Short mmCIF file of C-alpha atoms in Angstrom, two decimals:
data_model
loop_
_atom_site.label_atom_id
_atom_site.label_comp_id
_atom_site.label_asym_id
_atom_site.label_seq_id
_atom_site.Cartn_x
_atom_site.Cartn_y
_atom_site.Cartn_z
CA GLN A 55 -69.46 -14.96 43.41
CA VAL A 56 -70.97 -14.67 39.94
CA GLN A 57 -74.01 -12.43 39.68
CA LEU A 58 -76.24 -11.76 36.69
CA GLN A 59 -78.52 -8.82 35.90
CA GLU A 60 -80.99 -8.53 33.04
CA SER A 61 -81.77 -5.24 31.33
CA GLY A 62 -83.92 -4.10 28.44
CA PRO A 63 -87.34 -2.71 27.50
CA GLY A 64 -90.25 -3.91 29.58
CA LEU A 65 -92.73 -3.30 26.79
CA VAL A 66 -92.46 -4.52 23.20
CA LYS A 67 -95.01 -4.11 20.44
CA SER A 68 -96.43 -7.16 18.76
CA SER A 69 -94.48 -8.30 15.65
CA GLN A 70 -91.36 -6.45 16.76
CA THR A 71 -88.11 -7.79 18.22
CA LEU A 72 -87.53 -8.30 21.94
CA SER A 73 -83.97 -7.46 22.97
CA LEU A 74 -82.47 -8.12 26.40
CA THR A 75 -78.95 -8.01 27.80
CA CYS A 76 -77.50 -9.87 30.74
CA SER A 77 -74.55 -8.33 32.59
CA VAL A 78 -72.24 -10.75 34.36
CA SER A 79 -70.24 -9.65 37.39
CA GLY A 80 -67.96 -11.44 39.81
CA GLY A 81 -66.56 -13.70 37.11
CA SER A 82 -65.56 -13.90 33.47
CA ILE A 83 -68.05 -14.71 30.77
CA SER A 84 -65.18 -16.61 29.14
CA SER A 85 -65.14 -19.17 31.93
CA VAL A 86 -64.71 -22.75 30.76
CA SER A 87 -67.74 -25.03 31.19
CA SER A 88 -70.09 -22.05 31.42
CA TYR A 89 -72.94 -21.78 28.97
CA TRP A 90 -74.84 -18.51 29.25
CA SER A 91 -78.56 -19.12 29.01
CA TRP A 92 -81.96 -17.49 28.75
CA ILE A 93 -85.06 -18.94 30.39
CA ARG A 94 -88.55 -17.47 30.56
CA GLN A 95 -91.65 -17.90 32.70
CA PRO A 96 -95.14 -16.65 31.78
CA ALA A 97 -97.14 -15.41 34.72
CA GLY A 98 -98.38 -18.29 36.85
CA LYS A 99 -96.71 -20.90 34.65
CA GLY A 100 -93.57 -22.99 34.56
CA LEU A 101 -90.05 -22.46 33.27
CA GLU A 102 -89.15 -22.62 29.58
CA TRP A 103 -85.55 -22.77 28.37
CA ILE A 104 -84.91 -20.55 25.36
CA GLY A 105 -81.28 -21.19 24.49
CA ARG A 106 -77.63 -20.83 25.39
CA VAL A 107 -74.34 -19.44 24.11
CA TYR A 108 -70.86 -20.74 24.83
CA THR A 109 -67.70 -18.70 25.18
CA SER A 110 -66.77 -19.63 21.62
CA GLY A 111 -69.99 -18.06 20.40
CA GLY A 112 -71.58 -21.40 19.62
CA THR A 113 -75.30 -21.58 20.36
CA ASN A 114 -78.13 -24.03 21.02
CA TYR A 115 -81.80 -23.09 20.94
CA LYS A 116 -85.09 -24.69 21.88
CA ALA A 117 -86.37 -26.21 18.66
CA SER A 118 -89.76 -24.49 18.70
CA LEU A 119 -88.16 -21.05 19.07
CA LYS A 120 -85.15 -21.57 16.83
CA SER A 121 -86.49 -19.62 13.87
CA ARG A 122 -87.01 -16.49 15.98
CA VAL A 123 -84.17 -16.54 18.51
CA SER A 124 -80.62 -15.28 18.52
CA ILE A 125 -78.27 -15.30 21.53
CA SER A 126 -74.88 -13.66 21.35
CA LEU A 127 -72.01 -12.89 23.67
CA ASP A 128 -69.77 -9.84 24.09
CA ALA A 129 -66.69 -10.86 26.05
CA SER A 130 -65.30 -7.32 26.06
CA LYS A 131 -68.34 -6.15 28.03
CA ASN A 132 -68.88 -9.38 29.97
CA THR A 133 -72.44 -9.50 28.68
CA PHE A 134 -74.66 -11.71 26.60
CA SER A 135 -77.85 -10.87 24.78
CA LEU A 136 -81.17 -12.28 23.62
CA LYS A 137 -83.10 -11.27 20.54
CA LEU A 138 -86.55 -12.75 19.89
CA SER A 139 -88.22 -11.62 16.70
CA SER A 140 -91.86 -11.42 15.61
CA VAL A 141 -93.15 -11.44 19.17
CA THR A 142 -96.76 -12.04 20.11
CA ALA A 143 -98.70 -11.91 23.36
CA ALA A 144 -97.56 -15.50 23.98
CA ASP A 145 -94.02 -14.17 24.47
CA THR A 146 -95.08 -12.07 27.48
CA ALA A 147 -93.12 -13.46 30.41
CA VAL A 148 -90.45 -12.88 33.01
CA TYR A 149 -87.14 -13.46 31.27
CA TYR A 150 -84.23 -14.81 33.29
CA CYS A 151 -80.59 -15.06 32.36
CA ALA A 152 -78.58 -17.79 34.03
CA ARG A 153 -75.19 -19.43 33.97
CA GLY A 154 -75.43 -22.96 32.69
CA ILE A 155 -72.86 -25.36 34.03
CA ALA A 156 -71.88 -28.27 31.81
CA ASP A 157 -70.28 -31.16 33.63
CA GLN A 158 -71.77 -34.65 33.42
CA SER A 159 -75.04 -32.90 32.72
CA PHE A 160 -76.21 -29.30 32.48
CA TRP A 161 -77.81 -27.14 35.14
CA PHE A 162 -78.33 -23.46 35.96
CA ASP A 163 -76.62 -21.57 38.76
CA PRO A 164 -76.93 -18.71 39.48
CA TRP A 165 -79.89 -16.92 37.93
CA GLY A 166 -80.51 -13.24 37.40
CA GLN A 167 -83.43 -11.64 39.21
CA GLY A 168 -85.54 -11.66 36.05
CA THR A 169 -87.17 -8.94 34.01
CA LEU A 170 -90.81 -8.75 32.94
CA VAL A 171 -91.39 -8.21 29.25
CA THR A 172 -94.92 -7.46 28.10
CA VAL A 173 -95.89 -7.69 24.45
CA SER A 174 -98.57 -5.17 23.55
CA SER A 175 -100.76 -4.93 20.52
CA SER B 245 -90.41 -35.63 23.46
CA TYR B 246 -89.21 -35.71 27.04
CA VAL B 247 -91.86 -34.83 29.66
CA LEU B 248 -91.07 -34.62 33.36
CA THR B 249 -94.17 -35.16 35.51
CA GLN B 250 -94.44 -33.50 38.92
CA PRO B 251 -97.44 -33.37 41.26
CA PRO B 252 -99.01 -29.89 41.13
CA SER B 253 -99.01 -29.55 44.89
CA VAL B 254 -97.64 -31.11 48.05
CA SER B 255 -98.52 -30.21 51.62
CA VAL B 256 -96.45 -30.87 54.72
CA ALA B 257 -96.76 -29.95 58.37
CA PRO B 258 -93.94 -27.91 59.92
CA GLY B 259 -91.18 -30.18 61.18
CA GLU B 260 -92.26 -33.09 59.01
CA THR B 261 -90.69 -34.46 55.81
CA ALA B 262 -91.82 -33.38 52.34
CA THR B 263 -91.21 -35.46 49.24
CA ILE B 264 -91.58 -34.06 45.73
CA THR B 265 -91.37 -36.44 42.80
CA CYS B 266 -90.33 -36.07 39.18
CA ALA B 267 -91.20 -38.95 36.88
CA GLU B 268 -90.28 -39.98 33.35
CA ASN B 269 -89.73 -43.38 31.79
CA ASN B 270 -86.06 -42.81 30.95
CA ILE B 271 -85.10 -40.61 33.88
CA GLY B 272 -82.66 -43.27 35.07
CA ASN B 273 -80.40 -42.32 32.18
CA LYS B 274 -80.38 -38.62 33.05
CA ASN B 275 -78.96 -36.47 35.82
CA VAL B 276 -81.75 -34.57 37.58
CA HIS B 277 -81.48 -31.08 38.99
CA TRP B 278 -83.88 -29.29 41.36
CA TYR B 279 -84.73 -25.61 41.81
CA GLN B 280 -86.63 -23.73 44.51
CA GLN B 281 -88.59 -20.63 43.49
CA LYS B 282 -90.18 -18.45 46.13
CA PRO B 283 -92.92 -15.98 45.11
CA GLY B 284 -91.56 -13.05 43.14
CA GLN B 285 -88.02 -14.42 43.14
CA ALA B 286 -85.72 -16.17 40.69
CA PRO B 287 -85.20 -19.92 40.95
CA VAL B 288 -82.36 -21.17 43.11
CA LEU B 289 -80.51 -24.45 42.54
CA VAL B 290 -80.96 -26.75 45.55
CA VAL B 291 -79.79 -30.12 44.16
CA TYR B 292 -77.75 -31.03 41.07
CA ASP B 293 -76.72 -34.32 39.51
CA ASP B 294 -79.49 -36.22 41.32
CA SER B 295 -78.17 -35.79 44.85
CA ASP B 296 -75.42 -33.17 45.16
CA ARG B 297 -76.05 -29.97 47.09
CA PRO B 298 -74.55 -26.59 46.15
CA SER B 299 -72.71 -24.78 48.88
CA GLY B 300 -75.07 -22.87 51.14
CA ILE B 301 -78.01 -25.22 50.69
CA PRO B 302 -79.06 -26.82 53.99
CA GLU B 303 -78.56 -30.54 54.50
CA ARG B 304 -82.32 -30.77 54.99
CA PHE B 305 -82.56 -30.76 51.19
CA SER B 306 -81.61 -34.03 49.52
CA GLY B 307 -82.16 -35.71 46.19
CA SER B 308 -82.44 -39.31 45.10
CA LYS B 309 -83.50 -41.38 42.14
CA SER B 310 -84.97 -44.84 41.78
CA GLY B 311 -86.44 -46.48 38.72
CA ASN B 312 -88.46 -43.96 36.74
CA THR B 313 -88.68 -41.37 39.52
CA ALA B 314 -86.41 -38.73 41.00
CA THR B 315 -87.28 -37.36 44.43
CA LEU B 316 -86.49 -34.16 46.30
CA THR B 317 -86.78 -34.66 50.05
CA ILE B 318 -87.01 -31.82 52.53
CA THR B 319 -86.70 -32.89 56.15
CA ARG B 320 -87.82 -30.83 59.13
CA ALA B 321 -89.85 -28.59 56.84
CA GLU B 322 -90.01 -24.90 57.72
CA ALA B 323 -92.38 -22.12 56.70
CA GLY B 324 -89.52 -20.65 54.69
CA ASP B 325 -89.44 -23.75 52.49
CA GLU B 326 -92.85 -22.88 51.04
CA ALA B 327 -92.16 -22.39 47.33
CA ASP B 328 -92.47 -23.87 43.88
CA TYR B 329 -90.00 -26.63 43.10
CA TYR B 330 -88.92 -27.62 39.59
CA CYS B 331 -86.95 -30.60 38.35
CA GLN B 332 -84.83 -30.32 35.21
CA VAL B 333 -82.79 -32.60 32.96
CA TRP B 334 -80.47 -32.23 30.01
CA ASP B 335 -81.62 -34.33 27.08
CA ASN B 336 -79.15 -34.07 24.21
CA SER B 337 -80.93 -36.86 22.36
CA SER B 338 -83.84 -34.61 21.47
CA ASP B 339 -84.50 -31.16 20.09
CA HIS B 340 -85.55 -29.96 23.53
CA LEU B 341 -82.10 -30.22 25.12
CA VAL B 342 -83.23 -28.66 28.42
CA VAL B 343 -86.48 -29.94 29.95
CA PHE B 344 -88.18 -28.63 33.08
CA GLY B 345 -90.90 -30.36 35.02
CA GLY B 346 -94.19 -28.53 35.43
CA GLY B 347 -93.40 -27.54 39.01
CA THR B 348 -94.77 -28.46 42.43
CA LYS B 349 -96.21 -25.96 44.89
CA LEU B 350 -95.06 -26.93 48.39
CA THR B 351 -97.28 -25.70 51.20
CA VAL B 352 -95.93 -25.87 54.74
#
């Protein structure tokens, strides 16, 4: 079955760019109806969707993050990536990658294990 | 904006039935999905499209929707069900697109 694994620096300096990669195994990132997504969760808080990329490269982002976010896909490596610029302490969170399934609606299954990113001053 | 309201906490005795609600005025027009998140772990999908269960999820987990409220029901609750539960919808009529509820801590 499809499995996802996040990777990237666990510590990012304030004002710099956070970069994470999600490796997909057990299936093709070019799968129809799959939207590859990033979701984050600050410690002790709820889930926040960041955005998604489709196999065509098309993207959608949460409106409040749109000016700072870029999600891209590399089909040759079966990976997709997140870049979040101008980070602050408020961006400290566990970052999850997930497969989004678009049918009548849109949901996430499965999720990666998550990776903690801390923004330091 | 679209806000999904969940109770912060729900308690249930082992073997009893737990109900977790997710409310919003227009939820009847949306498909609701539910996730279970145990401490230190990633969320796991337990119900999608209001009431469908992914393979591998026990039949004890079920979803329903009526009026302005969606409900996740867990029958014969077990200690292993203790977790945070989140509802989620897709709202392509707003800038938010994906909306999660605030989460409910289930104590068994």
